[in-house]
JSON list of C-alpha atoms in Angstrom, two decimals:
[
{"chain": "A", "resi": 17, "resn": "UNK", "atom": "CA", "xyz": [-10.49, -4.61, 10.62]},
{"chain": "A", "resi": 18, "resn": "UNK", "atom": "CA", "xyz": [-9.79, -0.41, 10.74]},
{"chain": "A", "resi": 19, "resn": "UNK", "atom": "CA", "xyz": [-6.70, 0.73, 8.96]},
{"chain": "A", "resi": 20, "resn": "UNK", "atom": "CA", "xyz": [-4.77, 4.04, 9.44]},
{"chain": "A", "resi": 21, "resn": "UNK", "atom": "CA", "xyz": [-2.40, 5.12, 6.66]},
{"chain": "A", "resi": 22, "resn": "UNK", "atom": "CA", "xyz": [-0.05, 7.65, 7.84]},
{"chain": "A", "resi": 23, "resn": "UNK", "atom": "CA", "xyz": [3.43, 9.08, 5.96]},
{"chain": "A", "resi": 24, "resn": "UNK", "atom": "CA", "xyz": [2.52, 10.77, 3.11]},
{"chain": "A", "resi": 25, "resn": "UNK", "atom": "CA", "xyz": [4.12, 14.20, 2.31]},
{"chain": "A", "resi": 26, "resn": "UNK", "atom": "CA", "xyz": [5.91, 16.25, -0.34]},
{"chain": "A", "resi": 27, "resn": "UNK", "atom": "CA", "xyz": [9.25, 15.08, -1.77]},
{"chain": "A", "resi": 28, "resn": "UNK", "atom": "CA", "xyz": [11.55, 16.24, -4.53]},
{"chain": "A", "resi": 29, "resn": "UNK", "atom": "CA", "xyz": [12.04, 13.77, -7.33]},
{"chain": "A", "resi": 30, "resn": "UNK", "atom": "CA", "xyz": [14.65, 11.15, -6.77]},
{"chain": "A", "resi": 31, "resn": "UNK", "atom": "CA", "xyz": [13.31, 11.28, -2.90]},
{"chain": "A", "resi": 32, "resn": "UNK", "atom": "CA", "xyz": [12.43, 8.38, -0.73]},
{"chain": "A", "resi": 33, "resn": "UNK", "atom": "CA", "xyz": [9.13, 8.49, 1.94]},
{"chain": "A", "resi": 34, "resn": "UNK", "atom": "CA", "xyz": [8.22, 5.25, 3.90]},
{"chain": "A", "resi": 35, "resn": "UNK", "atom": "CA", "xyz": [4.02, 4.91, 4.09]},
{"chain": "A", "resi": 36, "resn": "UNK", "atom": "CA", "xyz": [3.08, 2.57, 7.37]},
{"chain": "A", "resi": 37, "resn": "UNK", "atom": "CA", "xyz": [-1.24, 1.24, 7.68]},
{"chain": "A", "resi": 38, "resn": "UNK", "atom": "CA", "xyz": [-2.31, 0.03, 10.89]},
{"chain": "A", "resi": 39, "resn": "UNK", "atom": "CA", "xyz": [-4.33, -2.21, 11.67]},
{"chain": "A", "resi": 40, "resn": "UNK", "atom": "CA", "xyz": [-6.74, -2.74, 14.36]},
{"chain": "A", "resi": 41, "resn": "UNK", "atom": "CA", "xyz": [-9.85, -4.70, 15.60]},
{"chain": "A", "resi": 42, "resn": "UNK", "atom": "CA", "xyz": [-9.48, -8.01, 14.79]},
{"chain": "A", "resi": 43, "resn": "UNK", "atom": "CA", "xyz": [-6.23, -10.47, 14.34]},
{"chain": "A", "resi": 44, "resn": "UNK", "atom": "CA", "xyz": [-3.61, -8.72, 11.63]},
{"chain": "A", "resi": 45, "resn": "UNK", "atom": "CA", "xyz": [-1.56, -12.05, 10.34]},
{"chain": "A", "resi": 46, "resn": "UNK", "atom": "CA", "xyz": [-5.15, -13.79, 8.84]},
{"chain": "A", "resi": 47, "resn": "UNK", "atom": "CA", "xyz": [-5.06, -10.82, 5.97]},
{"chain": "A", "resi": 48, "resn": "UNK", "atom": "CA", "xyz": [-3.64, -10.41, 2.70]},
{"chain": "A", "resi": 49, "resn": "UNK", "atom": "CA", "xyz": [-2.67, -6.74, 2.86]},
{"chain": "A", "resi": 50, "resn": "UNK", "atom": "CA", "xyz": [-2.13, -4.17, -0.33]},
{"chain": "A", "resi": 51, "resn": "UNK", "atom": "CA", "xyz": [-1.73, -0.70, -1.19]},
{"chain": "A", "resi": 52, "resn": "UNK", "atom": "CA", "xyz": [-3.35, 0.73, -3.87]},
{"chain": "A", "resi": 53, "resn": "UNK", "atom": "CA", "xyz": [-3.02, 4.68, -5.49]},
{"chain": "A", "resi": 54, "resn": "UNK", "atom": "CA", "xyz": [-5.14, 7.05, -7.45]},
{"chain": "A", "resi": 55, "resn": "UNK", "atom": "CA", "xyz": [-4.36, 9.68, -9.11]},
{"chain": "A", "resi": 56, "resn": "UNK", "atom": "CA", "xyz": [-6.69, 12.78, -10.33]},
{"chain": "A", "resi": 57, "resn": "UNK", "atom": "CA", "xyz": [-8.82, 11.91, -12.94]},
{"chain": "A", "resi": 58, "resn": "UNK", "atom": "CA", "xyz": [-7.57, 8.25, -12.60]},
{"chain": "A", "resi": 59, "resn": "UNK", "atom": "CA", "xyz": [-8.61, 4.99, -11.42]},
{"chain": "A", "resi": 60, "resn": "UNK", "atom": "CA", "xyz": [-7.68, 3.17, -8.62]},
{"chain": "A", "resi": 61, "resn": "UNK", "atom": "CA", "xyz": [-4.65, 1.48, -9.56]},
{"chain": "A", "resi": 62, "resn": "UNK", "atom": "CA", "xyz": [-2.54, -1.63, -7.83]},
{"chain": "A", "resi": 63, "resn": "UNK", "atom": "CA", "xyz": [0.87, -0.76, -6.38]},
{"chain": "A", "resi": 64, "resn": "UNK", "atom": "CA", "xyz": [1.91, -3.76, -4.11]},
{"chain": "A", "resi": 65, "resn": "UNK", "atom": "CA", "xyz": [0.56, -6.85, -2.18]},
{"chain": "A", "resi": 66, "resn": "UNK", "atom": "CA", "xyz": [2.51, -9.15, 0.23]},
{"chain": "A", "resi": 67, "resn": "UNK", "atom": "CA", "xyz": [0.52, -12.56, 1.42]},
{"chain": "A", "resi": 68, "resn": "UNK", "atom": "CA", "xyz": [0.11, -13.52, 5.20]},
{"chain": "A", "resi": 69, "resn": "UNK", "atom": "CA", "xyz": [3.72, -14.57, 6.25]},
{"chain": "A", "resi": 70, "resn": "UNK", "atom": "CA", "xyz": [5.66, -11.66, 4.15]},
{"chain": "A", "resi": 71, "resn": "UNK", "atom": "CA", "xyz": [6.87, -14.57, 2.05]},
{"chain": "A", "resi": 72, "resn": "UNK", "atom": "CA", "xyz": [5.35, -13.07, -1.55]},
{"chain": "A", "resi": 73, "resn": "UNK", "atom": "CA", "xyz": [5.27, -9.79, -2.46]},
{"chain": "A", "resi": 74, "resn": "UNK", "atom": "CA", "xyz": [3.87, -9.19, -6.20]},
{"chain": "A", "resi": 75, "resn": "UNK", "atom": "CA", "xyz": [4.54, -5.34, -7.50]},
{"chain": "A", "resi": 76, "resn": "UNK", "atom": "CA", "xyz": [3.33, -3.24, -10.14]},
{"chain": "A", "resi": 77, "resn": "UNK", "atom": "CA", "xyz": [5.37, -3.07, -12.94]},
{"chain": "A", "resi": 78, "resn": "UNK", "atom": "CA", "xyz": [5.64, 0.70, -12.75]},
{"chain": "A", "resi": 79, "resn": "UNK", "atom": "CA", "xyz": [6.97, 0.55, -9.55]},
{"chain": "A", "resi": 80, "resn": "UNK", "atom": "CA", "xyz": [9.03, -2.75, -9.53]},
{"chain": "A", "resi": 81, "resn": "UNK", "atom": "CA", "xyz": [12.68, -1.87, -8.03]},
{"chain": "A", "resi": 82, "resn": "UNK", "atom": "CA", "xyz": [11.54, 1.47, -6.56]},
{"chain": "A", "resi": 83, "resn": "UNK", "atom": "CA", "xyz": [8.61, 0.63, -3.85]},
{"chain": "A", "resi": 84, "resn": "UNK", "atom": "CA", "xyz": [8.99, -2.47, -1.32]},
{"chain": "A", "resi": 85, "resn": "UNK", "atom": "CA", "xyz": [6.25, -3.39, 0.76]},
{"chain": "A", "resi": 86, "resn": "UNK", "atom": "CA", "xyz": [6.78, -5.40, 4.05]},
{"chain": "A", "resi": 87, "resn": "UNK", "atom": "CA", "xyz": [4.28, -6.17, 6.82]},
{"chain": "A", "resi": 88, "resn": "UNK", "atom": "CA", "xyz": [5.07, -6.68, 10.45]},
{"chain": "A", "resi": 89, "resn": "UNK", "atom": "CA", "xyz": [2.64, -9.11, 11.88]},
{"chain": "A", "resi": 90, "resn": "UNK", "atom": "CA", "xyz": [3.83, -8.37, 15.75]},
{"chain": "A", "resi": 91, "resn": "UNK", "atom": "CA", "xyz": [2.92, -4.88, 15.23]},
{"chain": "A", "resi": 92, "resn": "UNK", "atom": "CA", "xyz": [0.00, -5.27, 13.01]},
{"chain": "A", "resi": 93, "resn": "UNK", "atom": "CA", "xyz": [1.64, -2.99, 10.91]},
{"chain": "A", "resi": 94, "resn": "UNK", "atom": "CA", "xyz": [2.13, -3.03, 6.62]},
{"chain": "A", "resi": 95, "resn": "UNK", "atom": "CA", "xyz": [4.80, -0.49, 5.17]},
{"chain": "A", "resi": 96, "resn": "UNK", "atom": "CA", "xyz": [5.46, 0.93, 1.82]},
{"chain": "A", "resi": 97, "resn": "UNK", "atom": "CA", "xyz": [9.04, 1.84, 1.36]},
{"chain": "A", "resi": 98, "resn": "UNK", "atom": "CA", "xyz": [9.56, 4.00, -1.94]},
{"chain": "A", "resi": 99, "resn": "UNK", "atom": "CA", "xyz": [12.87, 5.36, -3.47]},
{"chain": "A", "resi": 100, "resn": "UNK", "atom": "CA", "xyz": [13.52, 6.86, -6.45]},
{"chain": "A", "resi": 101, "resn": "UNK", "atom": "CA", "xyz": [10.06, 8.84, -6.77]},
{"chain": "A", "resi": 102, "resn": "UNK", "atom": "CA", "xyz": [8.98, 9.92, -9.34]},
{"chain": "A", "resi": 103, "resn": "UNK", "atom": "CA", "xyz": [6.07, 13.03, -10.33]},
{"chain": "A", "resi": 104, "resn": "UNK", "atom": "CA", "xyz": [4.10, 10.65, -12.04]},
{"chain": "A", "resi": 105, "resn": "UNK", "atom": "CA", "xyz": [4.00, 8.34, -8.29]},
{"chain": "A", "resi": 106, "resn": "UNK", "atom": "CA", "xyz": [1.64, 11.21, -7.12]},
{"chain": "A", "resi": 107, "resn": "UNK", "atom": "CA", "xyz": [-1.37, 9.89, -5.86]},
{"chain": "A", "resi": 108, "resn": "UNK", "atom": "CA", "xyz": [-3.57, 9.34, -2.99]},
{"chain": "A", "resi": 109, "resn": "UNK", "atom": "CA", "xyz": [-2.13, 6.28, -1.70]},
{"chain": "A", "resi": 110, "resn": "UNK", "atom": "CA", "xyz": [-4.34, 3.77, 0.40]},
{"chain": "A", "resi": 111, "resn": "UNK", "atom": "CA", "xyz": [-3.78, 0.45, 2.62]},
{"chain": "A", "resi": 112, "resn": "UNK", "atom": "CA", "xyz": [-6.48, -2.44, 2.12]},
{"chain": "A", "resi": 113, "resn": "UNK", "atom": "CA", "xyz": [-7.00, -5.69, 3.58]},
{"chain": "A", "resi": 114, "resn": "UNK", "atom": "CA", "xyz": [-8.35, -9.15, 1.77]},
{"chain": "A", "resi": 115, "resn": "UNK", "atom": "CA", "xyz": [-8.53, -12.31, 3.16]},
{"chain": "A", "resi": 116, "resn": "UNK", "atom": "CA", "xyz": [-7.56, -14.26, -0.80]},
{"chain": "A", "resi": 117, "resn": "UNK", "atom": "CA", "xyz": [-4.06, -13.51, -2.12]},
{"chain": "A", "resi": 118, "resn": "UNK", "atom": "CA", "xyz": [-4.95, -11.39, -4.91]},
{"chain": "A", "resi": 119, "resn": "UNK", "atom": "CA", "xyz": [-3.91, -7.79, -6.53]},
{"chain": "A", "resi": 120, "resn": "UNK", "atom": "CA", "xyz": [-7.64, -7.23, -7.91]},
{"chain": "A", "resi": 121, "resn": "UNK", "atom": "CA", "xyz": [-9.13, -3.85, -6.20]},
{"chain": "A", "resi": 122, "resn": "UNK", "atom": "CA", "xyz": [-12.80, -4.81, -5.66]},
{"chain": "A", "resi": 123, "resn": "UNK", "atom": "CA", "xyz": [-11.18, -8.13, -3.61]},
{"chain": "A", "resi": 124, "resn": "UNK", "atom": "CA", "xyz": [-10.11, -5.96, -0.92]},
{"chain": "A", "resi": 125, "resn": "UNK", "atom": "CA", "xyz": [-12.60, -5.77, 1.90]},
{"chain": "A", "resi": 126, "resn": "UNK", "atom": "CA", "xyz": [-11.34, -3.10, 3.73]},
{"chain": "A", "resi": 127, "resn": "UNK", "atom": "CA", "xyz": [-9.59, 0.23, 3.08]},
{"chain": "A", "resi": 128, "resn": "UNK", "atom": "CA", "xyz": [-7.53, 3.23, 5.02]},
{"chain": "A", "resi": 129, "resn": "UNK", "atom": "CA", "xyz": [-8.34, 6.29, 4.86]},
{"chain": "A", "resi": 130, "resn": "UNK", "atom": "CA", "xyz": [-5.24, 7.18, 2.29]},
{"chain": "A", "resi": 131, "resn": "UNK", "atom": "CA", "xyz": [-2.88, 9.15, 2.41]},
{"chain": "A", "resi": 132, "resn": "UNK", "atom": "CA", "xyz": [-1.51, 11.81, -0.21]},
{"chain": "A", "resi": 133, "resn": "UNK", "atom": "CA", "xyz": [1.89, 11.71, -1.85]},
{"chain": "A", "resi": 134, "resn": "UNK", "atom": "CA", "xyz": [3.06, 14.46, -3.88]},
{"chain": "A", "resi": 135, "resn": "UNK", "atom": "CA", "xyz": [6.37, 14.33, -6.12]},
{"chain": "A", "resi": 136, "resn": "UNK", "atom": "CA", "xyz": [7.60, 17.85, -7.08]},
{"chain": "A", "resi": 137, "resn": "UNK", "atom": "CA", "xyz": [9.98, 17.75, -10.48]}
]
């Protein structure tokens, strides 16, 4: 499956940006789909998975309340909806695809491109 993270930008602090990833190439709804963000100097870090049906959606703790993810199987399509950013949410944010429920990085088969997100203070 090919992924294509788009809707990254600059935002103020407090700010809200919506990140979509689509998919193409073979059939959406069999994935477990994630999104992931590194930072400079960082490691790839977990943000947010959501399972096949959109029914369970585990979230890192650091952005629990703030970011949302939601998938839309019609439109092979997963979002990331974030509010409240903060500086310390910049990172180069990218879309991967698994085919086991899981929020461990090297379980995801296939990744976007990513996309950059910058929080100004």
């Amino acid at each position: 499956v090919q992924l294509q993270a788009s809707g990254g930008g600059l935002v103020q602090a407090g700010g809200s940006l919506r990140l979509s990833c689509a998919a193409s190439g073979r059939p959406f709804s069999r994935y477990v789909m994630g999104w992931f963000r590194q930072a400079p100097g960082k490691e790839r870090e977990f943000v947010a998975a959501i399972n096949r049906s959109g029914s369970s959606t585990p979230t890192a703790d650091s952005v629990k309340g703030r970011f949302t993810i939601s998938r839309d199987n019609a439109k092979n399509t997963v979002y990331l909806q974030m509010n409240s950013l903060k500086p310390e949410d910049t990172a180069v944010y990218y879309c991967a695809a698994a085919l086991d429920f899981t929020i461990a990085t090297m379980s995801y088969e296939y990744w976007g491109q990513g996309t950059q997100v910058t929080v100004s203070s």
